mmCIF file of C-alpha atoms in Angstrom:
data_model
loop_
_atom_site.group_PDB
_atom_site.id
_atom_site.type_symbol
_atom_site.label_atom_id
_atom_site.label_comp_id
_atom_site.label_asym_id
_atom_site.label_seq_id
_atom_site.Cartn_x
_atom_site.Cartn_y
_atom_site.Cartn_z
ATOM 1 C CA UNK P 1 149.228 67.824 149.615
ATOM 2 C CA UNK P 2 150.312 64.579 148.021
ATOM 3 C CA UNK P 3 154.001 63.893 147.701
ATOM 4 C CA UNK P 4 155.099 63.262 144.122
ATOM 5 C CA UNK P 5 158.564 62.285 145.286
ATOM 6 C CA UNK P 6 160.380 65.017 143.393
ATOM 7 C CA UNK P 7 161.846 67.107 146.233
ATOM 8 C CA UNK P 8 161.518 70.807 145.613
ATOM 9 C CA UNK P 9 161.944 72.293 149.084
ATOM 10 C CA UNK P 10 164.860 72.251 151.486
ATOM 11 C CA UNK P 11 163.416 70.637 154.597
ATOM 12 C CA UNK P 12 165.960 72.537 156.678
ATOM 13 C CA UNK P 13 164.385 75.797 155.595
ATOM 14 C CA UNK P 14 161.727 76.223 158.252
ATOM 15 C CA UNK P 15 160.037 79.113 156.518
ATOM 16 C CA UNK P 16 159.640 77.153 153.289
ATOM 17 C CA UNK P 17 158.136 74.253 155.226
ATOM 18 C CA UNK P 18 155.791 76.565 157.098
ATOM 19 C CA UNK P 19 154.639 78.247 153.898
ATOM 20 C CA UNK P 20 153.762 74.827 152.516
ATOM 21 C CA UNK P 21 151.767 74.043 155.677
ATOM 22 C CA UNK P 22 149.773 77.270 155.336
ATOM 23 C CA UNK P 23 149.041 76.687 151.641
ATOM 24 C CA UNK P 24 148.038 73.088 152.327
ATOM 25 C CA UNK P 25 145.624 74.101 155.074
ATOM 26 C CA UNK P 26 144.004 76.840 152.986
ATOM 27 C CA UNK P 27 143.641 74.463 150.030
ATOM 28 C CA UNK P 28 141.791 71.937 152.153
ATOM 29 C CA UNK P 29 139.733 74.263 154.363
ATOM 30 C CA UNK P 30 139.161 77.531 152.489
ATOM 31 C CA UNK P 31 137.657 79.902 153.275
ATOM 32 C CA UNK P 32 139.481 80.027 156.588
ATOM 33 C CA UNK P 33 140.933 82.692 158.875
ATOM 34 C CA UNK P 34 144.477 83.266 160.050
ATOM 35 C CA UNK P 35 143.397 82.028 163.474
ATOM 36 C CA UNK P 36 142.064 78.826 161.885
ATOM 37 C CA UNK P 37 145.408 78.298 160.143
ATOM 38 C CA UNK P 38 147.333 78.838 163.377
ATOM 39 C CA UNK P 39 145.072 76.501 165.366
ATOM 40 C CA UNK P 40 145.332 73.643 162.886
ATOM 41 C CA UNK P 41 148.985 73.908 161.853
ATOM 42 C CA UNK P 42 150.445 74.533 165.312
ATOM 43 C CA UNK P 43 152.183 77.693 164.117
ATOM 44 C CA UNK P 44 151.894 80.762 166.326
ATOM 45 C CA UNK P 45 149.674 83.618 165.188
ATOM 46 C CA UNK P 46 152.532 86.030 164.510
ATOM 47 C CA UNK P 47 154.239 83.494 162.238
ATOM 48 C CA UNK P 48 150.991 82.805 160.401
ATOM 49 C CA UNK P 49 150.332 86.526 159.908
ATOM 50 C CA UNK P 50 153.826 87.004 158.480
ATOM 51 C CA UNK P 51 153.527 84.004 156.157
ATOM 52 C CA UNK P 52 150.049 84.994 154.971
ATOM 53 C CA UNK P 53 151.223 88.540 154.212
ATOM 54 C CA UNK P 54 154.078 87.095 152.143
ATOM 55 C CA UNK P 55 151.798 84.713 150.280
ATOM 56 C CA UNK P 56 149.291 87.492 149.555
ATOM 57 C CA UNK P 57 152.089 89.722 148.270
ATOM 58 C CA UNK P 58 153.180 86.992 145.847
ATOM 59 C CA UNK P 59 149.617 86.370 144.661
ATOM 60 C CA UNK P 60 149.220 82.900 146.168
ATOM 61 C CA UNK P 61 146.521 83.744 148.727
ATOM 62 C CA UNK P 62 143.854 86.415 148.782
ATOM 63 C CA UNK P 63 141.421 87.750 151.339
ATOM 64 C CA UNK P 64 137.732 87.269 150.706
ATOM 65 C CA UNK P 65 135.444 89.187 153.025
ATOM 66 C CA UNK P 66 134.594 88.679 156.686
ATOM 67 C CA UNK P 67 132.742 86.061 158.651
ATOM 68 C CA UNK P 68 130.717 86.855 161.752
ATOM 69 C CA UNK P 69 129.716 83.274 162.484
ATOM 70 C CA UNK P 70 132.187 83.003 165.344
ATOM 71 C CA UNK P 71 132.877 84.233 168.858
ATOM 72 C CA UNK P 72 134.561 87.648 169.055
ATOM 73 C CA UNK P 73 135.468 90.007 166.241
ATOM 74 C CA UNK P 74 134.696 89.127 162.607
ATOM 75 C CA UNK P 75 137.647 87.459 160.874
ATOM 76 C CA UNK P 76 139.035 88.098 157.413
ATOM 77 C CA UNK P 77 138.864 84.855 155.426
ATOM 78 C CA UNK P 78 141.545 83.440 153.148
ATOM 79 C CA UNK P 79 141.357 81.438 149.922
ATOM 80 C CA UNK P 80 143.917 80.260 147.408
ATOM 81 C CA UNK P 81 144.593 82.735 144.642
ATOM 82 C CA UNK P 82 147.312 81.823 142.183
ATOM 83 C CA UNK P 83 145.612 83.850 139.452
ATOM 84 C CA UNK P 84 149.031 85.193 138.464
ATOM 85 C CA UNK P 85 150.402 81.707 137.763
ATOM 86 C CA UNK P 86 149.682 78.497 135.891
ATOM 87 C CA UNK P 87 151.142 75.041 135.552
ATOM 88 C CA UNK P 88 151.166 73.454 132.092
ATOM 89 C CA UNK P 89 150.707 69.766 131.365
ATOM 90 C CA UNK P 90 150.924 67.967 128.007
ATOM 91 C CA UNK P 91 149.844 64.394 127.341
ATOM 92 C CA UNK P 92 151.281 62.358 124.475
ATOM 93 C CA UNK P 93 148.802 59.760 123.255
ATOM 94 C CA UNK P 94 149.229 57.373 120.361
ATOM 95 C CA UNK P 95 146.760 59.437 118.315
ATOM 96 C CA UNK P 96 146.539 62.796 120.089
ATOM 97 C CA UNK P 97 148.227 65.518 122.090
ATOM 98 C CA UNK P 98 146.358 67.099 124.995
ATOM 99 C CA UNK P 99 147.325 70.363 126.692
ATOM 100 C CA UNK P 100 145.978 71.594 130.038
ATOM 101 C CA UNK P 101 146.915 74.720 131.961
ATOM 102 C CA UNK P 102 145.654 75.080 135.525
ATOM 103 C CA UNK P 103 145.977 77.554 138.359
ATOM 104 C CA UNK P 104 147.061 76.862 141.912
ATOM 105 C CA UNK P 105 143.493 76.227 143.011
ATOM 106 C CA UNK P 106 142.939 73.764 140.187
ATOM 107 C CA UNK P 107 140.983 76.274 138.111
ATOM 108 C CA UNK P 108 141.228 75.334 134.410
ATOM 109 C CA UNK P 109 142.880 77.975 132.265
ATOM 110 C CA UNK P 110 142.803 76.078 128.972
ATOM 111 C CA UNK P 111 142.234 72.545 127.683
ATOM 112 C CA UNK P 112 143.156 71.626 124.119
ATOM 113 C CA UNK P 113 143.105 68.362 122.178
ATOM 114 C CA UNK P 114 144.923 67.960 118.884
ATOM 115 C CA UNK P 115 144.836 64.821 116.759
ATOM 116 C CA UNK P 116 148.431 63.764 116.201
ATOM 117 C CA UNK P 117 149.808 60.321 115.173
ATOM 118 C CA UNK P 118 152.611 60.115 117.736
ATOM 119 C CA UNK P 119 152.781 56.339 117.295
ATOM 120 C CA UNK P 120 153.905 56.757 113.679
ATOM 121 C CA UNK P 121 155.394 60.267 113.693
ATOM 122 C CA UNK P 122 158.413 59.278 115.791
ATOM 123 C CA UNK P 123 160.102 61.077 118.696
ATOM 124 C CA UNK P 124 161.640 63.934 116.703
ATOM 125 C CA UNK P 125 158.370 65.072 115.101
ATOM 126 C CA UNK P 126 156.526 64.590 118.378
ATOM 127 C CA UNK P 127 158.993 66.836 120.198
ATOM 128 C CA UNK P 128 158.472 69.520 117.529
ATOM 129 C CA UNK P 129 154.707 69.239 117.973
ATOM 130 C CA UNK P 130 155.010 69.423 121.766
ATOM 131 C CA UNK P 131 157.192 72.517 121.538
ATOM 132 C CA UNK P 132 154.763 74.209 119.142
ATOM 133 C CA UNK P 133 151.806 73.402 121.394
ATOM 134 C CA UNK P 134 153.702 74.702 124.426
ATOM 135 C CA UNK P 135 154.536 77.982 122.713
ATOM 136 C CA UNK P 136 150.898 78.454 121.705
ATOM 137 C CA UNK P 137 149.703 77.757 125.244
ATOM 138 C CA UNK P 138 152.257 80.104 126.806
ATOM 139 C CA UNK P 139 151.250 82.839 124.358
ATOM 140 C CA UNK P 140 147.556 82.306 125.119
ATOM 141 C CA UNK P 141 147.910 82.507 128.904
ATOM 142 C CA UNK P 142 151.078 84.608 129.105
ATOM 143 C CA UNK P 143 149.299 87.971 129.088
ATOM 144 C CA UNK P 144 147.620 87.193 132.405
ATOM 145 C CA UNK P 145 149.729 84.491 134.041
ATOM 146 C CA UNK P 146 153.294 83.282 134.417
ATOM 147 C CA UNK P 147 153.881 79.634 133.541
ATOM 148 C CA UNK P 148 155.748 78.035 136.452
ATOM 149 C CA UNK P 149 156.522 74.710 134.820
ATOM 150 C CA UNK P 150 155.695 72.105 132.190
ATOM 151 C CA UNK P 151 155.237 68.373 132.757
ATOM 152 C CA UNK P 152 154.776 65.951 129.855
ATOM 153 C CA UNK P 153 152.786 62.741 130.369
ATOM 154 C CA UNK P 154 153.920 59.701 128.352
ATOM 155 C CA UNK P 155 152.333 56.216 128.091
ATOM 156 C CA UNK P 156 155.504 54.303 128.942
ATOM 157 C CA UNK P 157 158.435 54.047 131.308
ATOM 158 C CA UNK P 158 160.111 57.267 132.475
ATOM 159 C CA UNK P 159 163.311 57.447 134.503
ATOM 160 C CA UNK P 160 164.192 60.176 137.043
ATOM 161 C CA UNK P 161 166.018 62.219 134.375
ATOM 162 C CA UNK P 162 162.940 62.444 132.146
ATOM 163 C CA UNK P 163 164.256 59.888 129.651
ATOM 164 C CA UNK P 164 161.850 57.318 128.179
ATOM 165 C CA UNK P 165 163.551 53.902 128.094
ATOM 166 C CA UNK P 166 160.490 52.320 126.503
ATOM 167 C CA UNK P 167 157.028 53.417 125.371
ATOM 168 C CA UNK P 168 155.714 50.501 123.284
ATOM 169 C CA UNK P 169 152.432 52.285 122.524
ATOM 170 C CA UNK P 170 154.470 54.959 120.748
ATOM 171 C CA UNK P 171 157.181 52.677 119.373
ATOM 172 C CA UNK P 172 159.812 54.574 121.372
ATOM 173 C CA UNK P 173 162.999 53.300 122.970
ATOM 174 C CA UNK P 174 165.714 55.315 124.698
ATOM 175 C CA UNK P 175 164.228 58.773 124.046
ATOM 176 C CA UNK P 176 165.724 61.658 126.106
ATOM 177 C CA UNK P 177 162.378 63.425 126.079
ATOM 178 C CA UNK P 178 162.819 66.066 128.794
ATOM 179 C CA UNK P 179 166.145 67.225 127.389
ATOM 180 C CA UNK P 180 164.761 67.218 123.840
ATOM 181 C CA UNK P 181 161.729 69.328 124.777
ATOM 182 C CA UNK P 182 163.908 71.797 126.698
ATOM 183 C CA UNK P 183 166.205 72.108 123.693
ATOM 184 C CA UNK P 184 163.267 72.580 121.287
ATOM 185 C CA UNK P 185 161.877 75.334 123.529
ATOM 186 C CA UNK P 186 165.301 77.031 123.686
ATOM 187 C CA UNK P 187 165.457 77.569 127.434
ATOM 188 C CA UNK P 188 161.811 78.457 128.125
ATOM 189 C CA UNK P 189 162.478 80.034 131.531
ATOM 190 C CA UNK P 190 160.542 77.384 133.480
ATOM 191 C CA UNK P 191 161.291 73.761 134.456
ATOM 192 C CA UNK P 192 160.427 70.965 132.030
ATOM 193 C CA UNK P 193 159.758 67.479 133.410
ATOM 194 C CA UNK P 194 158.431 64.169 132.090
ATOM 195 C CA UNK P 195 156.472 61.504 133.941
ATOM 196 C CA UNK P 196 154.302 58.524 133.103
ATOM 197 C CA UNK P 197 150.728 59.170 132.085
ATOM 198 C CA UNK P 198 149.562 56.814 134.836
ATOM 199 C CA UNK P 199 151.475 58.646 137.584
ATOM 200 C CA UNK P 200 150.157 62.015 136.506
ATOM 201 C CA UNK P 201 146.607 60.745 136.015
ATOM 202 C CA UNK P 202 146.471 59.352 139.547
ATOM 203 C CA UNK P 203 147.830 62.666 140.835
ATOM 204 C CA UNK P 204 144.985 64.432 139.020
ATOM 205 C CA UNK P 205 142.455 61.992 140.494
ATOM 206 C CA UNK P 206 143.806 62.550 143.998
ATOM 207 C CA UNK P 207 143.794 66.328 143.626
ATOM 208 C CA UNK P 208 140.893 67.145 141.307
ATOM 209 C CA UNK P 209 138.687 64.043 141.242
ATOM 210 C CA UNK P 210 136.239 62.869 143.915
ATOM 211 C CA UNK P 211 138.945 60.998 145.885
ATOM 212 C CA UNK P 212 140.712 63.793 147.752
ATOM 213 C CA UNK P 213 140.483 61.916 151.046
ATOM 214 C CA UNK P 214 141.689 58.608 149.567
ATOM 215 C CA UNK P 215 145.190 57.690 150.707
ATOM 216 C CA UNK P 216 145.378 54.393 148.780
ATOM 217 C CA UNK P 217 144.345 54.812 145.172
ATOM 218 C CA UNK P 218 145.080 53.247 141.772
ATOM 219 C CA UNK P 219 144.395 54.760 138.352
ATOM 220 C CA UNK P 220 144.385 52.351 135.393
ATOM 221 C CA UNK P 221 145.002 54.225 132.166
ATOM 222 C CA UNK P 222 143.074 53.388 129.055
ATOM 223 C CA UNK P 223 144.858 53.540 125.710
ATOM 224 C CA UNK P 224 146.990 51.330 123.487
ATOM 225 C CA UNK P 225 148.938 50.312 126.619
ATOM 226 C CA UNK P 226 147.556 49.835 130.117
ATOM 227 C CA UNK P 227 149.498 51.414 132.991
ATOM 228 C CA UNK P 228 148.798 51.995 136.673
ATOM 229 C CA UNK P 229 149.401 55.057 138.810
ATOM 230 C CA UNK P 230 149.780 53.932 142.414
ATOM 231 C CA UNK P 231 149.243 55.960 145.568
ATOM 232 C CA UNK P 232 149.857 54.209 148.880
ATOM 233 C CA UNK P 233 149.585 55.965 152.202
ATOM 234 C CA UNK P 234 149.176 59.256 150.349
ATOM 235 C CA UNK P 235 152.467 58.868 148.466
ATOM 236 C CA UNK P 236 153.091 58.095 144.829
ATOM 237 C CA UNK P 237 154.873 54.755 144.420
ATOM 238 C CA UNK P 238 157.670 54.943 141.864
ATOM 239 C CA UNK P 239 159.749 51.871 142.634
ATOM 240 C CA UNK P 240 163.507 51.470 142.640
ATOM 241 C CA UNK P 241 164.047 52.680 139.047
ATOM 242 C CA UNK P 242 160.871 54.734 138.662
ATOM 243 C CA UNK P 243 159.059 52.015 136.715
ATOM 244 C CA UNK P 244 156.388 50.946 139.231
ATOM 245 C CA UNK P 245 152.926 50.569 137.715
ATOM 246 C CA UNK P 246 154.025 49.008 134.425
ATOM 247 C CA UNK P 247 151.190 46.461 134.596
ATOM 248 C CA UNK P 248 150.443 46.197 130.885
ATOM 249 C CA UNK P 249 152.182 42.824 130.635
ATOM 250 C CA UNK P 250 150.478 41.262 133.626
ATOM 251 C CA UNK P 251 149.463 37.824 132.239
ATOM 252 C CA UNK P 252 145.727 37.119 132.505
ATOM 253 C CA UNK P 253 145.033 34.440 129.900
ATOM 254 C CA UNK P 254 147.681 31.995 128.707
ATOM 255 C CA UNK P 255 145.605 31.264 125.580
ATOM 256 C CA UNK P 256 144.769 34.913 124.970
ATOM 257 C CA UNK P 257 145.721 37.087 122.001
ATOM 258 C CA UNK P 258 149.354 37.721 121.147
ATOM 259 C CA UNK P 259 150.999 40.744 122.734
ATOM 260 C CA UNK P 260 153.723 42.932 121.260
ATOM 261 C CA UNK P 261 156.064 41.663 123.991
ATOM 262 C CA UNK P 262 155.968 38.168 122.440
ATOM 263 C CA UNK P 263 153.760 36.563 125.077
ATOM 264 C CA UNK P 264 150.018 35.913 125.038
ATOM 265 C CA UNK P 265 147.119 37.145 127.133
ATOM 266 C CA UNK P 266 148.776 40.235 128.633
ATOM 267 C CA UNK P 267 146.596 42.961 130.116
ATOM 268 C CA UNK P 268 147.325 45.327 127.218
ATOM 269 C CA UNK P 269 146.584 42.631 124.630
ATOM 270 C CA UNK P 270 143.191 42.043 126.259
ATOM 271 C CA UNK P 271 142.108 45.502 127.470
ATOM 272 C CA UNK P 272 144.133 48.031 125.444
ATOM 273 C CA UNK P 273 142.095 50.291 123.179
ATOM 274 C CA UNK P 274 143.327 48.633 119.971
ATOM 275 C CA UNK P 275 142.452 45.199 121.370
ATOM 276 C CA UNK P 276 138.975 46.372 122.391
ATOM 277 C CA UNK P 277 138.263 47.990 119.011
ATOM 278 C CA UNK P 278 139.567 44.940 117.132
ATOM 279 C CA UNK P 279 137.353 42.628 119.183
ATOM 280 C CA UNK P 280 134.167 44.694 119.044
ATOM 281 C CA UNK P 281 134.528 46.253 115.568
ATOM 282 C CA UNK P 282 136.176 43.599 113.380
ATOM 283 C CA UNK P 283 135.466 45.724 110.298
ATOM 284 C CA UNK P 284 137.317 48.771 111.664
ATOM 285 C CA UNK P 285 140.634 48.109 109.934
ATOM 286 C CA UNK P 286 143.750 50.098 110.933
ATOM 287 C CA UNK P 287 142.775 52.860 113.377
ATOM 288 C CA UNK P 288 144.617 56.181 113.484
ATOM 289 C CA UNK P 289 142.107 58.050 115.696
ATOM 290 C CA UNK P 290 140.544 55.965 118.448
ATOM 291 C CA UNK P 291 137.855 58.404 119.588
ATOM 292 C CA UNK P 292 135.407 57.909 116.659
ATOM 293 C CA UNK P 293 135.652 54.135 117.036
ATOM 294 C CA UNK P 294 134.955 54.272 120.776
ATOM 295 C CA UNK P 295 131.955 56.509 120.069
ATOM 296 C CA UNK P 296 130.773 53.932 117.533
ATOM 297 C CA UNK P 297 131.019 51.169 120.137
ATOM 298 C CA UNK P 298 129.026 53.320 122.582
ATOM 299 C CA UNK P 299 126.294 53.868 119.978
ATOM 300 C CA UNK P 300 126.061 50.140 119.196
ATOM 301 C CA UNK P 301 125.909 49.257 122.898
ATOM 302 C CA UNK P 302 123.145 51.813 123.519
ATOM 303 C CA UNK P 303 121.213 50.368 120.584
ATOM 304 C CA UNK P 304 121.404 46.893 122.160
ATOM 305 C CA UNK P 305 123.744 45.313 119.607
ATOM 306 C CA UNK P 306 124.123 41.813 121.001
ATOM 307 C CA UNK P 307 127.684 40.940 119.823
ATOM 308 C CA UNK P 308 129.006 44.275 121.111
ATOM 309 C CA UNK P 309 127.229 43.946 124.453
ATOM 310 C CA UNK P 310 128.431 40.364 124.893
ATOM 311 C CA UNK P 311 131.983 41.408 124.071
ATOM 312 C CA UNK P 312 131.836 44.309 126.543
ATOM 313 C CA UNK P 313 130.633 41.940 129.266
ATOM 314 C CA UNK P 314 133.570 39.611 128.676
ATOM 315 C CA UNK P 315 136.024 42.527 128.621
ATOM 316 C CA UNK P 316 134.454 43.705 131.879
ATOM 317 C CA UNK P 317 135.092 40.304 133.446
ATOM 318 C CA UNK P 318 138.736 40.500 132.425
ATOM 319 C CA UNK P 319 138.935 43.990 133.916
ATOM 320 C CA UNK P 320 137.525 42.659 137.189
ATOM 321 C CA UNK P 321 140.092 39.863 137.152
ATOM 322 C CA UNK P 322 142.929 42.341 136.644
ATOM 323 C CA UNK P 323 141.679 44.623 139.414
ATOM 324 C CA UNK P 324 141.415 41.665 141.782
ATOM 325 C CA UNK P 325 145.122 40.937 141.218
ATOM 326 C CA UNK P 326 146.063 44.565 141.866
ATOM 327 C CA UNK P 327 143.822 44.628 144.912
ATOM 328 C CA UNK P 328 145.542 41.576 146.364
ATOM 329 C CA UNK P 329 148.973 43.153 145.839
ATOM 330 C CA UNK P 330 148.277 46.750 146.880
ATOM 331 C CA UNK P 331 145.032 46.758 148.909
ATOM 332 C CA UNK P 332 143.810 50.123 147.546
ATOM 333 C CA UNK P 333 140.586 51.734 148.675
ATOM 334 C CA UNK P 334 139.618 52.716 145.129
ATOM 335 C CA UNK P 335 140.676 51.729 141.613
ATOM 336 C CA UNK P 336 139.750 54.273 138.943
ATOM 337 C CA UNK P 337 139.748 53.398 135.246
ATOM 338 C CA UNK P 338 140.398 56.074 132.639
ATOM 339 C CA UNK P 339 140.501 56.537 128.883
ATOM 340 C CA UNK P 340 138.397 54.156 126.810
ATOM 341 C CA UNK P 341 137.743 52.014 129.906
ATOM 342 C CA UNK P 342 135.960 54.994 131.482
ATOM 343 C CA UNK P 343 134.122 55.795 128.247
ATOM 344 C CA UNK P 344 132.796 52.216 128.114
ATOM 345 C CA UNK P 345 132.266 51.933 131.876
ATOM 346 C CA UNK P 346 128.433 51.671 131.764
ATOM 347 C CA UNK P 347 128.805 48.300 130.028
ATOM 348 C CA UNK P 348 132.154 47.152 131.512
ATOM 349 C CA UNK P 349 131.717 47.851 135.207
ATOM 350 C CA UNK P 350 128.688 45.648 136.012
ATOM 351 C CA UNK P 351 130.574 42.526 134.900
ATOM 352 C CA UNK P 352 133.812 43.810 136.438
ATOM 353 C CA UNK P 353 132.096 44.397 139.787
ATOM 354 C CA UNK P 354 130.622 40.881 139.744
ATOM 355 C CA UNK P 355 133.977 39.300 138.920
ATOM 356 C CA UNK P 356 135.728 41.369 141.548
ATOM 357 C CA UNK P 357 133.194 40.432 144.226
ATOM 358 C CA UNK P 358 133.573 36.734 143.377
ATOM 359 C CA UNK P 359 137.355 36.982 143.760
ATOM 360 C CA UNK P 360 137.419 39.094 146.941
ATOM 361 C CA UNK P 361 138.095 36.892 149.989
ATOM 362 C CA UNK P 362 137.228 39.517 152.614
ATOM 363 C CA UNK P 363 134.291 41.842 151.858
ATOM 364 C CA UNK P 364 133.828 44.688 151.389
ATOM 365 C CA UNK P 365 136.464 44.819 148.695
ATOM 366 C CA UNK P 366 138.043 47.585 146.672
ATOM 367 C CA UNK P 367 135.780 50.117 144.979
ATOM 368 C CA UNK P 368 136.043 50.117 141.193
ATOM 369 C CA UNK P 369 134.967 53.395 139.562
ATOM 370 C CA UNK P 370 135.202 55.242 136.254
ATOM 371 C CA UNK P 371 137.251 58.418 136.079
ATOM 372 C CA UNK P 372 135.339 61.666 135.651
ATOM 373 C CA UNK P 373 138.374 63.538 134.296
ATOM 374 C CA UNK P 374 138.324 62.205 130.738
ATOM 375 C CA UNK P 375 141.294 62.010 128.390
ATOM 376 C CA UNK P 376 142.787 65.145 129.944
ATOM 377 C CA UNK P 377 143.627 63.404 133.248
ATOM 378 C CA UNK P 378 147.320 62.910 132.481
ATOM 379 C CA UNK P 379 147.743 66.475 131.222
ATOM 380 C CA UNK P 380 145.843 67.861 134.226
ATOM 381 C CA UNK P 381 148.148 65.884 136.502
ATOM 382 C CA UNK P 382 151.083 67.337 134.586
ATOM 383 C CA UNK P 383 149.824 70.874 135.213
ATOM 384 C CA UNK P 384 149.398 70.023 138.897
ATOM 385 C CA UNK P 385 152.902 68.559 139.120
ATOM 386 C CA UNK P 386 154.312 71.685 137.466
ATOM 387 C CA UNK P 387 153.038 73.700 140.452
ATOM 388 C CA UNK P 388 154.735 71.417 142.992
ATOM 389 C CA UNK P 389 157.563 73.856 143.729
ATOM 390 C CA UNK P 390 155.142 76.546 144.861
ATOM 391 C CA UNK P 391 152.978 74.085 146.789
ATOM 392 C CA UNK P 392 156.109 72.924 148.608
ATOM 393 C CA UNK P 393 156.614 76.468 149.894
ATOM 394 C CA UNK P 394 158.996 78.019 147.373
ATOM 395 C CA UNK P 395 157.942 81.486 146.257
ATOM 396 C CA UNK P 396 157.683 82.131 142.513
ATOM 397 C CA UNK P 397 160.577 84.071 141.044
ATOM 398 C CA UNK P 398 159.980 87.705 140.253
#
């Protein structure tokens, strides 16, 4: 289990800690027996039997048949259940809202995308839309599952209280988002939290993507602003004020295009989705929904359009340059790109890999890959984070 640095369990409560150890082992090694759990966690068999019985009673584990491929009597095998519960994650994009509900085992319960102009609607209307989407999701899954928590992913800075000091991609400053969503939901009966899209996306990659064994991982978000979710030594890096990973204003080209921050050649000004569309589709005009324009770029690239392919190669080189800087600072095993960078990866990554190799002093260097989770990564990470209390060993209420 990855730490998301939001303590939910009292470490002095041995039983809570032991429950977390059992759940963690079953998640990683299911199907497994009680004896397997005892052998690998160091807990005695009586303690494991008691904990497993408790977790089965609360619908967090279930038994699934017997195995005879072992010495001695056949053993009853255990897997994660969680079918009674779900975590809910919402992602606020500049042009869309995404909702994901997931069970304890990562099983998807629902995934919705709704076009919504958050960048122009303002915080108040966005909060209303988030509350309406939450109520719909809770109604849809509420007949079968209890929602244990909601986490909202935002493309900007988020402090420990769930306030958003700045989200330039949305035009927000000083928005008390967590408190506003709680108030709009009128005490929903489950915790409401807010985190950066990048933090939650890297959590989703670490839990649900192909990098479960990766202890040093970076996720670069794609969108109007570029952010980084950073995992080092298996722990999410937040920084002193919770603002780690705000890499969108990393300067790459002093003579590059102007950035909203007043400088030139920042990462967002070069690689953000608006910058990419403006460069590759000069006839696009103002864009309110990015997805059709990215699909248009994909179609032109597949058709061999020379200006588009040349532009993608140059953008790929800039991506490789940015990743080389992050690699030198953080030394990750893998950097994953999401959003439009993942959608355009077939044309971006060859040039990015070449640039990265040329700038890597000690081979082999960091792996640079495209996310397989799509635009729902931040929301999926939010659903995962909403289940953190249970994964840390606290039993669901009721």
